[in-house]
Amino acid sequence: MTIDLDDEDDDLRTILANLRRYDVSHSRARQLRRRCHARLQTEPRTTAAWMVAASPFRGVVIPALGAAWCLTYLFEIIRYSGVISAYFRSQ
Amino acid sequence: MTAMAPDDEQMLVARLRAGNPGAFDEVYDAYRPRIFAFLLRMTRHRTIAEDLLDEVWLRVVRGAPRLLPDTRLGPWLFTVARNLYWSYRRDAVVEESSVPELLTLWPCPRPWPSPFELAAAGELERRVEHALATLSPQYREAVLLVGHEGLTPTEAAMVCGISPEALRQRLSRARAALAQKLRETPAVPTLKRGFAT
């Protein structure tokens, strides 16, 4: 616990931290686990394992490609503007 | 209550997102008792807590594919549990206010001491459980998340959907209220263990 507690709170903090743990019965826990496993089998996966592994790579490459395309587009606009203005100046 | 190493947790989240049953089991075994205890202390009703617990884990299965890689499992699971609790509570209030004649049939705070309190091991623990039960749900959840579950105030604030500063204030007031109620709570009469079910 990261909050500041003065001495008077120490007992309370200890009691709270050590309150009894509760759980459902074993049979209910097993039954719920089975239901969840069955759902896991049928749940559509939007992220395959290879996609999870590749996600940091995609996070870098896709923005980089996008930025490169934008820069090329901007460069071409400037270049064509220069060509057009040079044409009119020469007339 | 021990925190998982961030790298281990990220690996676990990645496996959970991929639908790995082993990863689900690890999370389920580690967090099921904690989530259940939280729901039990919030609802004060074992059957309702069990039903909400079922729904929490089914939502975990549904939501797992959409988890972000850096998701902290503890705060996320408690957020799901807390949202379900408040949703249940809102529904119960609507039902109670719209059908007053059925009010007595709905789960309501038991006259003290409840079987839940009597199940607690010691006198002091019973007093703390009773004092906790009399706190408002907002105070109770703050105390449970930080004081019992060991979440940081920032994580607990995320779970409760408030700012860390607001959570700190709420926690401070809750601790003061809890200490006051503990001072006021008399000793609980000892009953036979057979009633403590």
mmCIF file of C-alpha atoms in Angstrom:
data_model
loop_
_atom_site.group_PDB
_atom_site.id
_atom_site.type_symbol
_atom_site.label_atom_id
_atom_site.label_comp_id
_atom_site.label_asym_id
_atom_site.label_seq_id
_atom_site.Cartn_x
_atom_site.Cartn_y
_atom_site.Cartn_z
ATOM 1 C CA MET A 1 0.000 0.000 0.000
ATOM 2 C CA THR A 2 1.526 3.295 -0.991
ATOM 3 C CA ILE A 3 -0.656 5.764 0.856
ATOM 4 C CA ASP A 4 0.699 7.583 3.874
ATOM 5 C CA LEU A 5 -0.686 6.313 7.109
ATOM 6 C CA ASP A 6 0.108 7.634 10.520
ATOM 7 C CA ASP A 7 0.743 5.378 13.523
ATOM 8 C CA GLU A 8 -2.893 5.332 14.588
ATOM 9 C CA ASP A 9 -3.824 3.739 11.283
ATOM 10 C CA ASP A 10 -1.250 0.961 11.493
ATOM 11 C CA ASP A 11 -3.516 -1.451 13.375
ATOM 12 C CA LEU A 12 -6.388 -0.798 11.005
ATOM 13 C CA ARG A 13 -4.141 -1.278 8.004
ATOM 14 C CA THR A 14 -2.902 -4.626 9.336
ATOM 15 C CA ILE A 15 -6.423 -5.829 10.109
ATOM 16 C CA LEU A 16 -7.686 -4.843 6.671
ATOM 17 C CA ALA A 17 -4.775 -6.457 4.870
ATOM 18 C CA ASN A 18 -5.307 -9.702 6.766
ATOM 19 C CA LEU A 19 -9.058 -9.980 6.445
ATOM 20 C CA ARG A 20 -10.230 -13.483 5.648
ATOM 21 C CA ARG A 21 -10.204 -14.727 2.062
ATOM 22 C CA TYR A 22 -13.384 -16.198 0.676
ATOM 23 C CA ASP A 23 -13.981 -18.382 -2.333
ATOM 24 C CA VAL A 24 -16.773 -20.233 -4.063
ATOM 25 C CA SER A 25 -17.095 -23.998 -3.601
ATOM 26 C CA HIS A 26 -14.761 -26.259 -5.577
ATOM 27 C CA SER A 27 -17.621 -27.622 -7.650
ATOM 28 C CA ARG A 28 -18.858 -24.156 -8.548
ATOM 29 C CA ALA A 29 -15.335 -23.000 -9.392
ATOM 30 C CA ARG A 30 -14.844 -26.060 -11.618
ATOM 31 C CA GLN A 31 -18.179 -25.535 -13.329
ATOM 32 C CA LEU A 32 -17.410 -21.878 -14.033
ATOM 33 C CA ARG A 33 -13.956 -22.779 -15.369
ATOM 34 C CA ARG A 34 -15.555 -25.291 -17.754
ATOM 35 C CA ARG A 35 -18.060 -22.699 -18.984
ATOM 36 C CA CYS A 36 -15.288 -20.200 -19.599
ATOM 37 C CA HIS A 37 -13.138 -22.746 -21.428
ATOM 38 C CA ALA A 38 -16.097 -23.596 -23.644
ATOM 39 C CA ARG A 39 -16.559 -19.881 -24.391
ATOM 40 C CA LEU A 40 -12.849 -19.515 -25.101
ATOM 41 C CA GLN A 41 -13.173 -22.145 -27.823
ATOM 42 C CA THR A 42 -16.063 -20.357 -29.513
ATOM 43 C CA GLU A 43 -15.082 -16.733 -28.910
ATOM 44 C CA PRO A 44 -13.842 -15.136 -32.159
ATOM 45 C CA ARG A 45 -10.197 -14.173 -31.846
ATOM 46 C CA THR A 46 -9.442 -10.768 -33.274
ATOM 47 C CA THR A 47 -5.773 -11.203 -32.476
ATOM 48 C CA ALA A 48 -3.907 -14.337 -33.435
ATOM 49 C CA ALA A 49 -0.704 -15.182 -31.597
ATOM 50 C CA TRP A 50 1.500 -13.974 -34.459
ATOM 51 C CA MET A 51 -0.370 -10.654 -34.497
ATOM 52 C CA VAL A 52 0.275 -10.189 -30.795
ATOM 53 C CA ALA A 53 3.980 -10.890 -31.324
ATOM 54 C CA ALA A 54 4.123 -8.505 -34.298
ATOM 55 C CA SER A 55 2.234 -5.638 -32.695
ATOM 56 C CA PRO A 56 5.317 -3.581 -31.631
ATOM 57 C CA PHE A 57 6.715 -3.993 -35.164
ATOM 58 C CA ARG A 58 3.437 -2.819 -36.686
ATOM 59 C CA GLY A 59 3.419 0.104 -34.307
ATOM 60 C CA VAL A 60 6.672 1.376 -35.851
ATOM 61 C CA VAL A 61 6.543 0.299 -39.505
ATOM 62 C CA ILE A 62 3.009 1.454 -40.401
ATOM 63 C CA PRO A 63 3.448 5.018 -39.062
ATOM 64 C CA ALA A 64 6.887 5.206 -40.738
ATOM 65 C CA LEU A 65 5.448 4.174 -44.125
ATOM 66 C CA GLY A 66 2.636 6.702 -43.692
ATOM 67 C CA ALA A 67 5.084 9.490 -42.874
ATOM 68 C CA ALA A 68 7.292 8.574 -45.870
ATOM 69 C CA TRP A 69 4.291 8.684 -48.197
ATOM 70 C CA CYS A 70 3.223 12.105 -46.846
ATOM 71 C CA LEU A 71 6.745 13.506 -47.261
ATOM 72 C CA THR A 72 6.988 12.208 -50.840
ATOM 73 C CA TYR A 73 3.586 13.732 -51.651
ATOM 74 C CA LEU A 74 4.628 17.078 -50.182
ATOM 75 C CA PHE A 75 7.952 16.995 -52.049
ATOM 76 C CA GLU A 76 6.190 16.302 -55.361
ATOM 77 C CA ILE A 77 3.740 19.180 -54.834
ATOM 78 C CA ILE A 78 6.621 21.582 -54.199
ATOM 79 C CA ARG A 79 8.549 20.260 -57.208
ATOM 80 C CA TYR A 80 5.553 20.600 -59.568
ATOM 81 C CA SER A 81 4.847 24.089 -58.230
ATOM 82 C CA GLY A 82 8.445 24.999 -59.070
ATOM 83 C CA VAL A 83 8.129 23.566 -62.582
ATOM 84 C CA ILE A 84 4.867 25.456 -63.229
ATOM 85 C CA SER A 85 6.175 28.771 -61.911
ATOM 86 C CA ALA A 86 9.406 28.355 -63.975
ATOM 87 C CA TYR A 87 7.267 27.786 -67.068
ATOM 88 C CA PHE A 88 5.285 30.988 -66.525
ATOM 89 C CA ARG A 89 8.429 33.011 -65.767
ATOM 90 C CA SER A 90 9.979 31.861 -69.035
ATOM 91 C CA GLN A 91 6.958 33.040 -71.071
ATOM 92 C CA MET B 1 -1.977 -9.851 -3.070
ATOM 93 C CA THR B 2 1.525 -10.057 -4.473
ATOM 94 C CA ALA B 3 1.967 -7.987 -7.604
ATOM 95 C CA MET B 4 2.994 -9.764 -10.774
ATOM 96 C CA ALA B 5 6.214 -8.704 -12.546
ATOM 97 C CA PRO B 6 5.283 -6.389 -15.476
ATOM 98 C CA ASP B 7 6.998 -8.625 -18.067
ATOM 99 C CA ASP B 8 5.244 -11.751 -16.776
ATOM 100 C CA GLU B 9 1.945 -9.902 -16.756
ATOM 101 C CA GLN B 10 2.402 -8.701 -20.347
ATOM 102 C CA MET B 11 3.169 -12.242 -21.468
ATOM 103 C CA LEU B 12 0.095 -13.466 -19.642
ATOM 104 C CA VAL B 13 -2.045 -10.751 -21.242
ATOM 105 C CA ALA B 14 -0.710 -11.676 -24.690
ATOM 106 C CA ARG B 15 -1.575 -15.336 -24.119
ATOM 107 C CA LEU B 16 -4.982 -14.380 -22.757
ATOM 108 C CA ARG B 17 -5.658 -12.270 -25.843
ATOM 109 C CA ALA B 18 -4.760 -15.241 -28.014
ATOM 110 C CA GLY B 19 -7.346 -17.354 -26.180
ATOM 111 C CA ASN B 20 -4.900 -19.645 -24.396
ATOM 112 C CA PRO B 21 -6.821 -21.754 -21.808
ATOM 113 C CA GLY B 22 -3.681 -22.131 -19.666
ATOM 114 C CA ALA B 23 -3.376 -18.358 -19.409
ATOM 115 C CA PHE B 24 -7.031 -18.114 -18.484
ATOM 116 C CA ASP B 25 -6.521 -20.703 -15.744
ATOM 117 C CA GLU B 26 -3.576 -18.786 -14.295
ATOM 118 C CA VAL B 27 -5.606 -15.589 -14.104
ATOM 119 C CA TYR B 28 -8.693 -17.430 -12.861
ATOM 120 C CA ASP B 29 -6.849 -19.207 -10.048
ATOM 121 C CA ALA B 30 -4.988 -16.092 -8.966
ATOM 122 C CA TYR B 31 -7.890 -13.669 -8.997
ATOM 123 C CA ARG B 32 -11.079 -15.703 -8.450
ATOM 124 C CA PRO B 33 -10.931 -15.661 -4.615
ATOM 125 C CA ARG B 34 -9.975 -11.990 -4.561
ATOM 126 C CA ILE B 35 -12.774 -10.951 -6.895
ATOM 127 C CA PHE B 36 -15.261 -13.125 -5.026
ATOM 128 C CA ALA B 37 -14.260 -11.716 -1.633
ATOM 129 C CA PHE B 38 -14.597 -8.199 -3.042
ATOM 130 C CA LEU B 39 -18.055 -8.923 -4.462
ATOM 131 C CA LEU B 40 -19.135 -10.696 -1.278
ATOM 132 C CA ARG B 41 -18.157 -7.752 0.891
ATOM 133 C CA MET B 42 -19.809 -5.315 -1.503
ATOM 134 C CA THR B 43 -23.101 -7.191 -1.933
ATOM 135 C CA ARG B 44 -23.207 -8.822 1.543
ATOM 136 C CA HIS B 45 -25.048 -11.657 -0.131
ATOM 137 C CA ARG B 46 -23.351 -14.902 -1.120
ATOM 138 C CA THR B 47 -25.736 -15.960 -3.894
ATOM 139 C CA ILE B 48 -25.608 -12.566 -5.576
ATOM 140 C CA ALA B 49 -21.828 -12.474 -5.252
ATOM 141 C CA GLU B 50 -21.596 -15.915 -6.877
ATOM 142 C CA ASP B 51 -23.819 -14.849 -9.765
ATOM 143 C CA LEU B 52 -21.831 -11.668 -10.284
ATOM 144 C CA LEU B 53 -18.592 -13.671 -10.160
ATOM 145 C CA ASP B 54 -19.858 -15.905 -12.983
ATOM 146 C CA GLU B 55 -20.652 -12.852 -15.054
ATOM 147 C CA VAL B 56 -17.243 -11.292 -14.336
ATOM 148 C CA TRP B 57 -15.389 -14.307 -15.754
ATOM 149 C CA LEU B 58 -17.663 -14.648 -18.762
ATOM 150 C CA ARG B 59 -16.996 -10.993 -19.511
ATOM 151 C CA VAL B 60 -13.290 -11.612 -19.081
ATOM 152 C CA VAL B 61 -13.476 -14.283 -21.789
ATOM 153 C CA ARG B 62 -15.461 -11.951 -24.059
ATOM 154 C CA GLY B 63 -13.204 -8.961 -23.428
ATOM 155 C CA ALA B 64 -9.837 -10.722 -23.500
ATOM 156 C CA PRO B 65 -9.256 -10.392 -27.281
ATOM 157 C CA ARG B 66 -9.625 -6.624 -27.005
ATOM 158 C CA LEU B 67 -7.143 -6.184 -24.146
ATOM 159 C CA LEU B 68 -4.279 -3.769 -24.706
ATOM 160 C CA PRO B 69 -0.830 -5.376 -24.439
ATOM 161 C CA ASP B 70 0.055 -3.317 -21.352
ATOM 162 C CA THR B 71 -3.204 -3.968 -19.482
ATOM 163 C CA ARG B 72 -2.795 -4.427 -15.728
ATOM 164 C CA LEU B 73 -4.884 -7.464 -14.952
ATOM 165 C CA GLY B 74 -5.726 -6.668 -11.326
ATOM 166 C CA PRO B 75 -7.211 -3.224 -11.909
ATOM 167 C CA TRP B 76 -8.991 -4.438 -15.056
ATOM 168 C CA LEU B 77 -10.629 -7.388 -13.287
ATOM 169 C CA PHE B 78 -11.694 -5.273 -10.321
ATOM 170 C CA THR B 79 -13.103 -2.698 -12.742
ATOM 171 C CA VAL B 80 -15.234 -5.383 -14.400
ATOM 172 C CA ALA B 81 -16.388 -6.647 -10.988
ATOM 173 C CA ARG B 82 -17.108 -3.173 -9.673
ATOM 174 C CA ASN B 83 -19.082 -2.157 -12.769
ATOM 175 C CA LEU B 84 -21.171 -5.302 -12.490
ATOM 176 C CA TYR B 85 -21.817 -4.624 -8.811
ATOM 177 C CA TRP B 86 -22.996 -1.070 -9.475
ATOM 178 C CA SER B 87 -25.093 -2.240 -12.393
ATOM 179 C CA TYR B 88 -26.740 -4.847 -10.165
ATOM 180 C CA ARG B 89 -27.271 -2.242 -7.485
ATOM 181 C CA ARG B 90 -28.908 0.230 -9.889
ATOM 182 C CA ASP B 91 -31.241 -2.484 -11.165
ATOM 183 C CA ALA B 92 -32.152 -3.471 -7.617
ATOM 184 C CA VAL B 93 -32.910 0.142 -6.697
ATOM 185 C CA VAL B 94 -35.120 0.598 -9.780
ATOM 186 C CA GLU B 95 -37.019 -2.576 -8.971
ATOM 187 C CA GLU B 96 -37.426 -1.612 -5.335
ATOM 188 C CA SER B 97 -38.664 1.906 -6.103
ATOM 189 C CA SER B 98 -41.073 0.826 -8.837
ATOM 190 C CA VAL B 99 -42.595 -2.064 -6.910
ATOM 191 C CA PRO B 100 -42.664 -0.988 -3.270
ATOM 192 C CA GLU B 101 -44.849 -3.882 -2.230
ATOM 193 C CA LEU B 102 -42.102 -6.317 -3.221
ATOM 194 C CA LEU B 103 -39.506 -4.430 -1.230
ATOM 195 C CA THR B 104 -39.425 -6.897 1.588
ATOM 196 C CA LEU B 105 -38.720 -9.770 -0.793
ATOM 197 C CA TRP B 106 -35.490 -8.201 -2.083
ATOM 198 C CA PRO B 107 -32.120 -8.786 -0.480
ATOM 199 C CA CYS B 108 -31.606 -6.052 2.069
ATOM 200 C CA PRO B 109 -29.059 -5.467 4.817
ATOM 201 C CA ARG B 110 -29.451 -8.229 7.373
ATOM 202 C CA PRO B 111 -29.965 -7.448 11.029
ATOM 203 C CA TRP B 112 -26.598 -7.614 12.679
ATOM 204 C CA PRO B 113 -24.900 -10.066 13.234
ATOM 205 C CA SER B 114 -25.320 -11.744 9.850
ATOM 206 C CA PRO B 115 -24.144 -15.294 9.117
ATOM 207 C CA PHE B 116 -21.427 -13.739 6.993
ATOM 208 C CA GLU B 117 -20.097 -11.812 9.967
ATOM 209 C CA LEU B 118 -20.361 -14.831 12.215
ATOM 210 C CA ALA B 119 -18.251 -16.824 9.785
ATOM 211 C CA ALA B 120 -15.352 -14.502 10.439
ATOM 212 C CA ALA B 121 -12.722 -16.137 12.600
ATOM 213 C CA GLY B 122 -12.121 -13.763 15.442
ATOM 214 C CA GLU B 123 -13.874 -11.148 17.461
ATOM 215 C CA LEU B 124 -11.808 -8.334 15.990
ATOM 216 C CA GLU B 125 -12.332 -9.567 12.457
ATOM 217 C CA ARG B 126 -16.090 -9.734 13.061
ATOM 218 C CA ARG B 127 -16.051 -6.157 14.280
ATOM 219 C CA VAL B 128 -14.106 -5.015 11.237
ATOM 220 C CA GLU B 129 -16.422 -6.910 8.887
ATOM 221 C CA HIS B 130 -19.418 -5.320 10.573
ATOM 222 C CA ALA B 131 -17.884 -1.851 10.481
ATOM 223 C CA LEU B 132 -17.062 -2.341 6.789
ATOM 224 C CA ALA B 133 -20.619 -3.459 6.093
ATOM 225 C CA THR B 134 -22.025 -0.273 7.568
ATOM 226 C CA LEU B 135 -19.834 1.975 5.422
ATOM 227 C CA SER B 136 -21.337 3.443 2.268
ATOM 228 C CA PRO B 137 -20.519 1.353 -0.838
ATOM 229 C CA GLN B 138 -18.297 4.130 -2.186
ATOM 230 C CA TYR B 139 -16.213 4.174 1.004
ATOM 231 C CA ARG B 140 -16.275 0.385 1.285
ATOM 232 C CA GLU B 141 -14.935 -0.191 -2.207
ATOM 233 C CA ALA B 142 -12.125 2.324 -1.671
ATOM 234 C CA VAL B 143 -11.094 0.691 1.605
ATOM 235 C CA LEU B 144 -11.290 -2.821 0.159
ATOM 236 C CA LEU B 145 -9.382 -2.046 -3.027
ATOM 237 C CA VAL B 146 -6.514 -0.215 -1.345
ATOM 238 C CA GLY B 147 -6.513 -1.565 2.200
ATOM 239 C CA HIS B 148 -7.315 -5.207 1.499
ATOM 240 C CA GLU B 149 -6.439 -5.870 -2.147
ATOM 241 C CA GLY B 150 -3.277 -3.803 -2.124
ATOM 242 C CA LEU B 151 -4.047 -1.716 -5.202
ATOM 243 C CA THR B 152 -2.279 1.625 -5.377
ATOM 244 C CA PRO B 153 -4.540 4.701 -5.027
ATOM 245 C CA THR B 154 -3.955 5.389 -8.731
ATOM 246 C CA GLU B 155 -5.078 1.880 -9.690
ATOM 247 C CA ALA B 156 -8.052 2.057 -7.319
ATOM 248 C CA ALA B 157 -8.991 5.436 -8.789
ATOM 249 C CA MET B 158 -8.962 3.859 -12.246
ATOM 250 C CA VAL B 159 -11.204 1.051 -11.003
ATOM 251 C CA CYS B 160 -13.646 3.511 -9.427
ATOM 252 C CA GLY B 161 -13.567 5.886 -12.392
ATOM 253 C CA ILE B 162 -12.427 8.906 -10.384
ATOM 254 C CA SER B 163 -9.221 10.947 -10.184
ATOM 255 C CA PRO B 164 -6.407 9.732 -7.905
ATOM 256 C CA GLU B 165 -6.823 12.860 -5.784
ATOM 257 C CA ALA B 166 -10.545 12.213 -5.327
ATOM 258 C CA LEU B 167 -9.767 8.618 -4.411
ATOM 259 C CA ARG B 168 -7.231 9.734 -1.799
ATOM 260 C CA GLN B 169 -9.805 12.048 -0.246
ATOM 261 C CA ARG B 170 -12.457 9.353 -0.312
ATOM 262 C CA LEU B 171 -10.046 6.869 1.221
ATOM 263 C CA SER B 172 -9.071 9.253 3.972
ATOM 264 C CA ARG B 173 -12.722 9.871 4.880
ATOM 265 C CA ALA B 174 -13.484 6.168 4.632
ATOM 266 C CA ARG B 175 -10.648 5.264 7.001
ATOM 267 C CA ALA B 176 -11.815 7.855 9.486
ATOM 268 C CA ALA B 177 -15.392 6.564 9.269
ATOM 269 C CA LEU B 178 -14.204 2.992 9.644
ATOM 270 C CA ALA B 179 -12.110 3.814 12.695
ATOM 271 C CA GLN B 180 -15.065 5.664 14.236
ATOM 272 C CA LYS B 181 -17.419 2.746 13.598
ATOM 273 C CA LEU B 182 -14.895 0.334 15.081
ATOM 274 C CA ARG B 183 -14.750 2.414 18.245
ATOM 275 C CA GLU B 184 -18.556 2.434 18.423
ATOM 276 C CA THR B 185 -19.048 -1.271 17.631
ATOM 277 C CA PRO B 186 -19.621 -3.344 20.739
ATOM 278 C CA ALA B 187 -18.388 -6.909 21.131
ATOM 279 C CA VAL B 188 -20.308 -9.470 19.077
ATOM 280 C CA PRO B 189 -22.038 -12.187 21.060
ATOM 281 C CA THR B 190 -20.582 -15.593 20.322
ATOM 282 C CA LEU B 191 -22.993 -17.994 18.675
ATOM 283 C CA LYS B 192 -22.654 -21.623 17.732
ATOM 284 C CA ARG B 193 -20.467 -22.254 14.686
ATOM 285 C CA GLY B 194 -23.351 -24.185 13.147
ATOM 286 C CA PHE B 195 -25.049 -20.901 12.278
ATOM 287 C CA ALA B 196 -22.026 -19.590 10.447
ATOM 288 C CA THR B 197 -22.737 -20.859 6.974
#
